[in-house]
PDB file of C-alpha atoms in Angstrom:
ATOM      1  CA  UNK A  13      82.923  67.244  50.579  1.00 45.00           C
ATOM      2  CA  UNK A  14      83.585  70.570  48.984  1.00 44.00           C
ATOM      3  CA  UNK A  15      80.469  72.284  51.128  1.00 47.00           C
ATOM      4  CA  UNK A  16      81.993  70.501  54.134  1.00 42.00           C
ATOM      5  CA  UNK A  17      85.675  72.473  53.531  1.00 41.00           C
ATOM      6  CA  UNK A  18      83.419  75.567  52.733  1.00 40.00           C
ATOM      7  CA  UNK A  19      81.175  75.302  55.920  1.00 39.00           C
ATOM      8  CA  UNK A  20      84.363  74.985  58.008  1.00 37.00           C
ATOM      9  CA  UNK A  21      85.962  77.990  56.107  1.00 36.00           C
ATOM     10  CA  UNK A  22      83.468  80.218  56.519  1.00 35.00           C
ATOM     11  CA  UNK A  23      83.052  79.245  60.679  1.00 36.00           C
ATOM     12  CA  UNK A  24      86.640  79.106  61.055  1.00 37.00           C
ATOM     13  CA  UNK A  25      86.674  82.596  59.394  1.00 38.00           C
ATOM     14  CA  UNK A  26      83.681  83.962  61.663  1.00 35.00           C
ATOM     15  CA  UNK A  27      85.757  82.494  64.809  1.00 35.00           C
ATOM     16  CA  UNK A  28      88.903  84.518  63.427  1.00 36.00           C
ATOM     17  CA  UNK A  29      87.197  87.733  62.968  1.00 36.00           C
ATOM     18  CA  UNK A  30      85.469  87.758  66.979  1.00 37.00           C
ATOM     19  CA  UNK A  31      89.038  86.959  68.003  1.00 37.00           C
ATOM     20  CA  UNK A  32      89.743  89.973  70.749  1.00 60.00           C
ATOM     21  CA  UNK A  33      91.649  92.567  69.701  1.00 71.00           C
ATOM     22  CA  UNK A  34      95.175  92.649  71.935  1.00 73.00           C
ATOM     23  CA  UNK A  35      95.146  96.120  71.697  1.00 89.00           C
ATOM     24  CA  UNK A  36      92.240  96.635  73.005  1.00 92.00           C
ATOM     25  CA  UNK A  37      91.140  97.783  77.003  1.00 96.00           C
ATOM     26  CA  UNK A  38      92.094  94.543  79.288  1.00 95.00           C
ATOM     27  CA  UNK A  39      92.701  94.046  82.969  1.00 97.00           C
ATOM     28  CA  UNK A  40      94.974  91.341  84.623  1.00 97.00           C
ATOM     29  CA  UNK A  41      94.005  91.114  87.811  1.00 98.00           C
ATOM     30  CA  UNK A  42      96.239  90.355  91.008  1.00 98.00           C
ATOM     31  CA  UNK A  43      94.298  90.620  94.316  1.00 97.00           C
ATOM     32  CA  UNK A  44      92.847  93.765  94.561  1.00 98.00           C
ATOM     33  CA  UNK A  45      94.843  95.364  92.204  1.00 98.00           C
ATOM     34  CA  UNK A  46      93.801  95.647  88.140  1.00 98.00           C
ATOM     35  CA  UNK A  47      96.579  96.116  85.778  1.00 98.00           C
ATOM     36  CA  UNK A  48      95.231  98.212  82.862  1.00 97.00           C
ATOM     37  CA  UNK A  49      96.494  97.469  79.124  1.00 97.00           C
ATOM     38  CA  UNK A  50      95.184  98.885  76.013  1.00 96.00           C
ATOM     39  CA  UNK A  51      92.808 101.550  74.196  1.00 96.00           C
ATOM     40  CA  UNK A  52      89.331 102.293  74.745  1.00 95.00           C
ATOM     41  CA  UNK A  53      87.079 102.034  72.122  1.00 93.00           C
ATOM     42  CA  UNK A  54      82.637 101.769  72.454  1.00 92.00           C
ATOM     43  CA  UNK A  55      83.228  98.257  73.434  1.00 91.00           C
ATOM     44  CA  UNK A  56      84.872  99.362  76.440  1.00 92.00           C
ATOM     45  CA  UNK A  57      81.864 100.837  78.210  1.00 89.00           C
ATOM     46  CA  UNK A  58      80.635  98.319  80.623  1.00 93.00           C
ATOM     47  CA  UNK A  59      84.452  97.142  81.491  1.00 94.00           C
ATOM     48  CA  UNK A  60      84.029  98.559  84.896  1.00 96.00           C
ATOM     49  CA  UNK A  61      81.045  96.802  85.217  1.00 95.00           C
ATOM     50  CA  UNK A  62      82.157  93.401  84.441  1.00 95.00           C
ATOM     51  CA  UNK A  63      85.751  93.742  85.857  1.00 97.00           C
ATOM     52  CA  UNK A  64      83.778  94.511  89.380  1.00 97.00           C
ATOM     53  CA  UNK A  65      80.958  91.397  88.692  1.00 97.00           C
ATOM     54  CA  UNK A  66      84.020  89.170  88.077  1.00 97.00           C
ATOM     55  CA  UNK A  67      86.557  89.940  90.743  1.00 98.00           C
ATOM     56  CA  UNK A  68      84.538  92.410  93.739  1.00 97.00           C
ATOM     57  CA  UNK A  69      87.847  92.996  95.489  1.00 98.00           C
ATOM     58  CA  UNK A  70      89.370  94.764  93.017  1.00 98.00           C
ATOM     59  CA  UNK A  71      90.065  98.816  94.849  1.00 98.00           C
ATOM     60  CA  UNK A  72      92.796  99.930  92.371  1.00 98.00           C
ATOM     61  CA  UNK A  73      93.318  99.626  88.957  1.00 98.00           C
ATOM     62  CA  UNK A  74      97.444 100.382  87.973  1.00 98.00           C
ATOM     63  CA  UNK A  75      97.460 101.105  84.575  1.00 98.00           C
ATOM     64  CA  UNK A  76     100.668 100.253  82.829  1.00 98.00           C
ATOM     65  CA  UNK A  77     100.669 100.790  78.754  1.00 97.00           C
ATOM     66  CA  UNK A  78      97.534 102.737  78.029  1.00 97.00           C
ATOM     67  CA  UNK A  79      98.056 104.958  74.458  1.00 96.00           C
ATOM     68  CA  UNK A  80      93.955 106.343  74.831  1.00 94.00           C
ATOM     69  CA  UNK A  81      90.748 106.192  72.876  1.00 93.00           C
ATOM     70  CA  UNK A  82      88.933 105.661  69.938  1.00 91.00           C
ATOM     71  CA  UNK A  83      85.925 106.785  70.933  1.00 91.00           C
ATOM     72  CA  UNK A  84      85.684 109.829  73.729  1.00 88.00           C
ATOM     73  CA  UNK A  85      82.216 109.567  74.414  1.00 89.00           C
ATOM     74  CA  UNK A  86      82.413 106.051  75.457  1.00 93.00           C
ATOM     75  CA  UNK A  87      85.920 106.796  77.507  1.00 94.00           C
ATOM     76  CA  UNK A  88      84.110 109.768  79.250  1.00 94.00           C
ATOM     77  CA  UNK A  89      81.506 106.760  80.383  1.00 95.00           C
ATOM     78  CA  UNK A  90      83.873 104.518  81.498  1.00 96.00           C
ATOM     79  CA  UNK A  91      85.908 106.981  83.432  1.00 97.00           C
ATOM     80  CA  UNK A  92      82.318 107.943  85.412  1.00 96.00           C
ATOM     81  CA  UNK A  93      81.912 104.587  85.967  1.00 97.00           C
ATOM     82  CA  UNK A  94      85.792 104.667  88.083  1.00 98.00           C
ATOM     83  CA  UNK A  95      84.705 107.376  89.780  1.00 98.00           C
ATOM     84  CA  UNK A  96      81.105 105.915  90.587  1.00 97.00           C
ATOM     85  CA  UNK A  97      82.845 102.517  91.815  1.00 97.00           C
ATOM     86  CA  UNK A  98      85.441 104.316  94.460  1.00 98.00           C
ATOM     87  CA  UNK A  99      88.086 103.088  92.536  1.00 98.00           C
ATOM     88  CA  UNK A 100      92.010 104.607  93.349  1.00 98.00           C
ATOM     89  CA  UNK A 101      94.613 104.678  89.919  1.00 98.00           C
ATOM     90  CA  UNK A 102      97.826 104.402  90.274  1.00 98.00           C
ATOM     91  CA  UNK A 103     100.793 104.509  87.573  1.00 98.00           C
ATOM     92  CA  UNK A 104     104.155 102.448  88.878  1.00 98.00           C
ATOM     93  CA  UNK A 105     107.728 103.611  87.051  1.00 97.00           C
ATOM     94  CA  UNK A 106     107.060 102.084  84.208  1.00 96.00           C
ATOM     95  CA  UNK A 107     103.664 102.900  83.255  1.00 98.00           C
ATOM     96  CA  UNK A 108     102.784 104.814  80.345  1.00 98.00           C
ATOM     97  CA  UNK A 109      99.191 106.264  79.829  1.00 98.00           C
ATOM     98  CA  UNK A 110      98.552 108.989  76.753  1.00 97.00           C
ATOM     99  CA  UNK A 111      95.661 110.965  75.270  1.00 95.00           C
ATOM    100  CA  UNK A 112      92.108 109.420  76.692  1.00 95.00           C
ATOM    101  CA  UNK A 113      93.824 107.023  79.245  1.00 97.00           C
ATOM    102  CA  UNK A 114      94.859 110.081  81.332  1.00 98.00           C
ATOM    103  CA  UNK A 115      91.097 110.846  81.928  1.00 97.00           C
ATOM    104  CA  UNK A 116      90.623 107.496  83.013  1.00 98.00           C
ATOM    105  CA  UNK A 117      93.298 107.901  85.468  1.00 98.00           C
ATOM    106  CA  UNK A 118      92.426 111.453  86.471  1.00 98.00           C
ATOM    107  CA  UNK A 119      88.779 109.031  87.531  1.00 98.00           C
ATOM    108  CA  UNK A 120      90.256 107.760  90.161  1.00 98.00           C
ATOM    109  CA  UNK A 121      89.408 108.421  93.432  1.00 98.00           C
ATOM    110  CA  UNK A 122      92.788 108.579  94.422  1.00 98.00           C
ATOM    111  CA  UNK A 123      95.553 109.212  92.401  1.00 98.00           C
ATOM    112  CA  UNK A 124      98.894 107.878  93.231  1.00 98.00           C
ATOM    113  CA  UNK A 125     102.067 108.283  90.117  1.00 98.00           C
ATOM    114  CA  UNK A 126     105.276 106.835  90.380  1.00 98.00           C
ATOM    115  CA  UNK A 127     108.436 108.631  89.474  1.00 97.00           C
ATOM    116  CA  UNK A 128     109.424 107.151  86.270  1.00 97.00           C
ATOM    117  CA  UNK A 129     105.585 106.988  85.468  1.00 98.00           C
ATOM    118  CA  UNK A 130     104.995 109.168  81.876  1.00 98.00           C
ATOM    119  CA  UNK A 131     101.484 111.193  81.040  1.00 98.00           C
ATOM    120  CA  UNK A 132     101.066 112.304  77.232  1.00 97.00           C
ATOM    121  CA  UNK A 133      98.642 114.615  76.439  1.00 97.00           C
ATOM    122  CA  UNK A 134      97.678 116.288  73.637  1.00 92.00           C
ATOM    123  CA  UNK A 135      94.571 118.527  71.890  1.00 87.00           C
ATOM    124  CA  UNK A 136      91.754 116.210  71.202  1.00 80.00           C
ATOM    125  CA  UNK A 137      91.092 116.344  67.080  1.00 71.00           C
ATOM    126  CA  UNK A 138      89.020 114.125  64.521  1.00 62.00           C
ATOM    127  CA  UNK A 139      88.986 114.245  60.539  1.00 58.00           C
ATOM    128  CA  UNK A 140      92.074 117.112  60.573  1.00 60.00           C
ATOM    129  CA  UNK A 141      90.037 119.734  63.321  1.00 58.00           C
ATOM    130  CA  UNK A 142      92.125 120.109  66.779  1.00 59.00           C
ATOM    131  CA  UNK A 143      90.460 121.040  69.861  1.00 58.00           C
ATOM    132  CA  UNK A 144      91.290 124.387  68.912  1.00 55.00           C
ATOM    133  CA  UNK A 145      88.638 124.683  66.194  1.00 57.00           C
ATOM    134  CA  UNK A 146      85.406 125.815  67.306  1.00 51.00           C
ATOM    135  CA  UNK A 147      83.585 122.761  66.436  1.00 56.00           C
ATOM    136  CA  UNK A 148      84.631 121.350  69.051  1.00 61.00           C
ATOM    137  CA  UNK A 149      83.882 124.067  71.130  1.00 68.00           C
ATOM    138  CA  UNK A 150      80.800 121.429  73.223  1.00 71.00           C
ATOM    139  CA  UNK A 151      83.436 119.317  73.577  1.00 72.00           C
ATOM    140  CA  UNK A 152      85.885 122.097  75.490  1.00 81.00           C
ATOM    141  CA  UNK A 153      82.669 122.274  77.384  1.00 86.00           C
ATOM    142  CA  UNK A 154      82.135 118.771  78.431  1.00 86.00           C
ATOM    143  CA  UNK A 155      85.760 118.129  79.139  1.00 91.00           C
ATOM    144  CA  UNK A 156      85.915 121.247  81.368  1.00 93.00           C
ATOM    145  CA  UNK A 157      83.057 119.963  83.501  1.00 94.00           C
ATOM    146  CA  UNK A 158      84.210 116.296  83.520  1.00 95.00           C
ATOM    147  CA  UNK A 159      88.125 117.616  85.137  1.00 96.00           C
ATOM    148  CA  UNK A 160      85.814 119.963  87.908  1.00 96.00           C
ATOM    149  CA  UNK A 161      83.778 116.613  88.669  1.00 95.00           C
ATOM    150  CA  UNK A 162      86.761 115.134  89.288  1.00 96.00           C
ATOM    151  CA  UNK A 163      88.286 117.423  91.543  1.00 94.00           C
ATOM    152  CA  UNK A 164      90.850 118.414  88.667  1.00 96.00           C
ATOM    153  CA  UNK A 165      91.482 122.266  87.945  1.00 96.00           C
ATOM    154  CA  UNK A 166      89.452 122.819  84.584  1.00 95.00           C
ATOM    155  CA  UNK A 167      92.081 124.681  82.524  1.00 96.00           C
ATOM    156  CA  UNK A 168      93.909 121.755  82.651  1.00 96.00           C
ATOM    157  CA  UNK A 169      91.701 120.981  79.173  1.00 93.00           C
ATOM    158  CA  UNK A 170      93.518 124.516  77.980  1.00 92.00           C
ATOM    159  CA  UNK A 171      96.950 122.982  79.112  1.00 96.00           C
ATOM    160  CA  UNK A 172      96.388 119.703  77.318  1.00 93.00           C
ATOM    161  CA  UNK A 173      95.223 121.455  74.460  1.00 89.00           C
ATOM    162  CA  UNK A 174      98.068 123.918  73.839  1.00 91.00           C
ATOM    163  CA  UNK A 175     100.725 121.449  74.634  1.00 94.00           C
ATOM    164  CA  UNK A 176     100.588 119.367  71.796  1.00 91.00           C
ATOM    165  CA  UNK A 177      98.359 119.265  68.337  1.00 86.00           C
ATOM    166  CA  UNK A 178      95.601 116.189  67.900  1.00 84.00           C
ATOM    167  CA  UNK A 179      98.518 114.226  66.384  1.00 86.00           C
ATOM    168  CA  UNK A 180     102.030 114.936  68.863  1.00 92.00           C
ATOM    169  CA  UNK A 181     102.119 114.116  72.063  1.00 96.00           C
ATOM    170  CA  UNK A 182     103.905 116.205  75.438  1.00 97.00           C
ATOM    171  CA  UNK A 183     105.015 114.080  77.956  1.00 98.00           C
ATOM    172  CA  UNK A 184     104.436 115.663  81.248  1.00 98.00           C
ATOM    173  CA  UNK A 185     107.088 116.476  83.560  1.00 97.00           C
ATOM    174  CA  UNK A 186     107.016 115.962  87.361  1.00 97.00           C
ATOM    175  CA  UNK A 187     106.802 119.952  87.495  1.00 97.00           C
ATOM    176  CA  UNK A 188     103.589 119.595  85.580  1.00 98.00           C
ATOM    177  CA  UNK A 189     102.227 117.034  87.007  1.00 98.00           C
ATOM    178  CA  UNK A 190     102.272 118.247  90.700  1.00 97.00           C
ATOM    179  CA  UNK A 191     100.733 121.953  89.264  1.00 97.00           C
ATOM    180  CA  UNK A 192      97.831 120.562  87.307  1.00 97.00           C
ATOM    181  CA  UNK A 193      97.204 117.967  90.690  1.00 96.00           C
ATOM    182  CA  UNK A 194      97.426 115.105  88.375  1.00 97.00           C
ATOM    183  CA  UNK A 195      98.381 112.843  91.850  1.00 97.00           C
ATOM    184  CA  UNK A 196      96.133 113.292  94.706  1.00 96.00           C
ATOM    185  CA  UNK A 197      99.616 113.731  96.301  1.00 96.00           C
ATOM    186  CA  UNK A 198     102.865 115.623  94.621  1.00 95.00           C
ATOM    187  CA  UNK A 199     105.865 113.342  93.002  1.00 95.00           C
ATOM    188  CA  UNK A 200     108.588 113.524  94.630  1.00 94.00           C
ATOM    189  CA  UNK A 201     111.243 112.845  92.281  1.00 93.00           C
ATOM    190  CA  UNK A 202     115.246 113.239  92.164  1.00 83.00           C
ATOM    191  CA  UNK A 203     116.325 114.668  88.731  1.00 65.00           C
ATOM    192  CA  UNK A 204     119.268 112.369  89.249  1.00 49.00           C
TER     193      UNK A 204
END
């Protein structure tokens, strides 16, 4: 009896830790419409790919409480992968994107942002290094090429960068986000 209770500890154990992490990259779907929830992480890679295989009417993915990445290379992919599917983004009023989920916006083929919408950025930094430090000098590189791909002004990495350190945030404001293009159209907001 006692390697019975231990058999079913240990699967009941293994069945806890592959639970999904809630924080994690999700999409609810509605329609043609994806809402976005969560960071990305190396698991996150093929999302695109099986969001599409699952539900092929799916043009737009709204992303609504997205606080980035834990692994850039990976987000980088997945963001390709947007742009390679025709996919539009869109953030409504109360969406909230940060860090590594404003790439994966910036994917989009169009871009649309809501007033109320907010964008954090902030200099991309691992293991106490911001983006400032020349080791991450390839990665200024990469980035830079990634926003031209997407038909985003490069210095925007530069903005990003000198807005806030690896570990603060800026929230954009509507001024910013119309200069930098962040919207395939400009917000037109009242300051009311």
């Amino acid at each position: 009896m006692i390697g019975l209770t231990a058999a079913a500890l240990i699967i009941l154990g293994g069945a806890i830790l592959q639970s999904p992490d809630p924080d994690r990259l999700r999409f609810e779907v509605d329609g043609t419409d994806a809402y976005g929830y969560g960071y990305t992480d190396g698991r996150s890679e093929t999302a695109i790919d099986r969001l599409l295989r699952d539900h092929p009417d799916v043009d737009t993915l709204v992303f609504i409480d997205m606080p980035g990445t834990r692994d850039v290379t990976s987000n980088y992919r997945l963001a390709r992968d947007i742009r390679r599917a025709g996919l539009a983004t869109e953030l409504r009023a109360g969406s909230r994107i940060a860090s590594g989920a404003v790439d994966l916006f910036l994917a989009g083929q169009s871009r649309t942002v809501a007033c109320g919408a907010k964008i954090g950025v902030h200099a991309w930094g691992s293991s106490g290094f911001d983006a400032q430090d020349v080791r991450w000098d390839t990665h200024r590189r990469y980035s830079r090429d990634f926003l031209s791909d997407m038909g985003v002004d490069a210095d925007f990495y530069d903005f990003r960068t000198k807005a806030a350190g690896s570990d603060d945030i800026h929230w954009m404001s509507v001024e910013e986000i119309n200069h930098w293009r962040v919207a395939s159209a400009p917000m037109i907001c009242d300051s009311a």
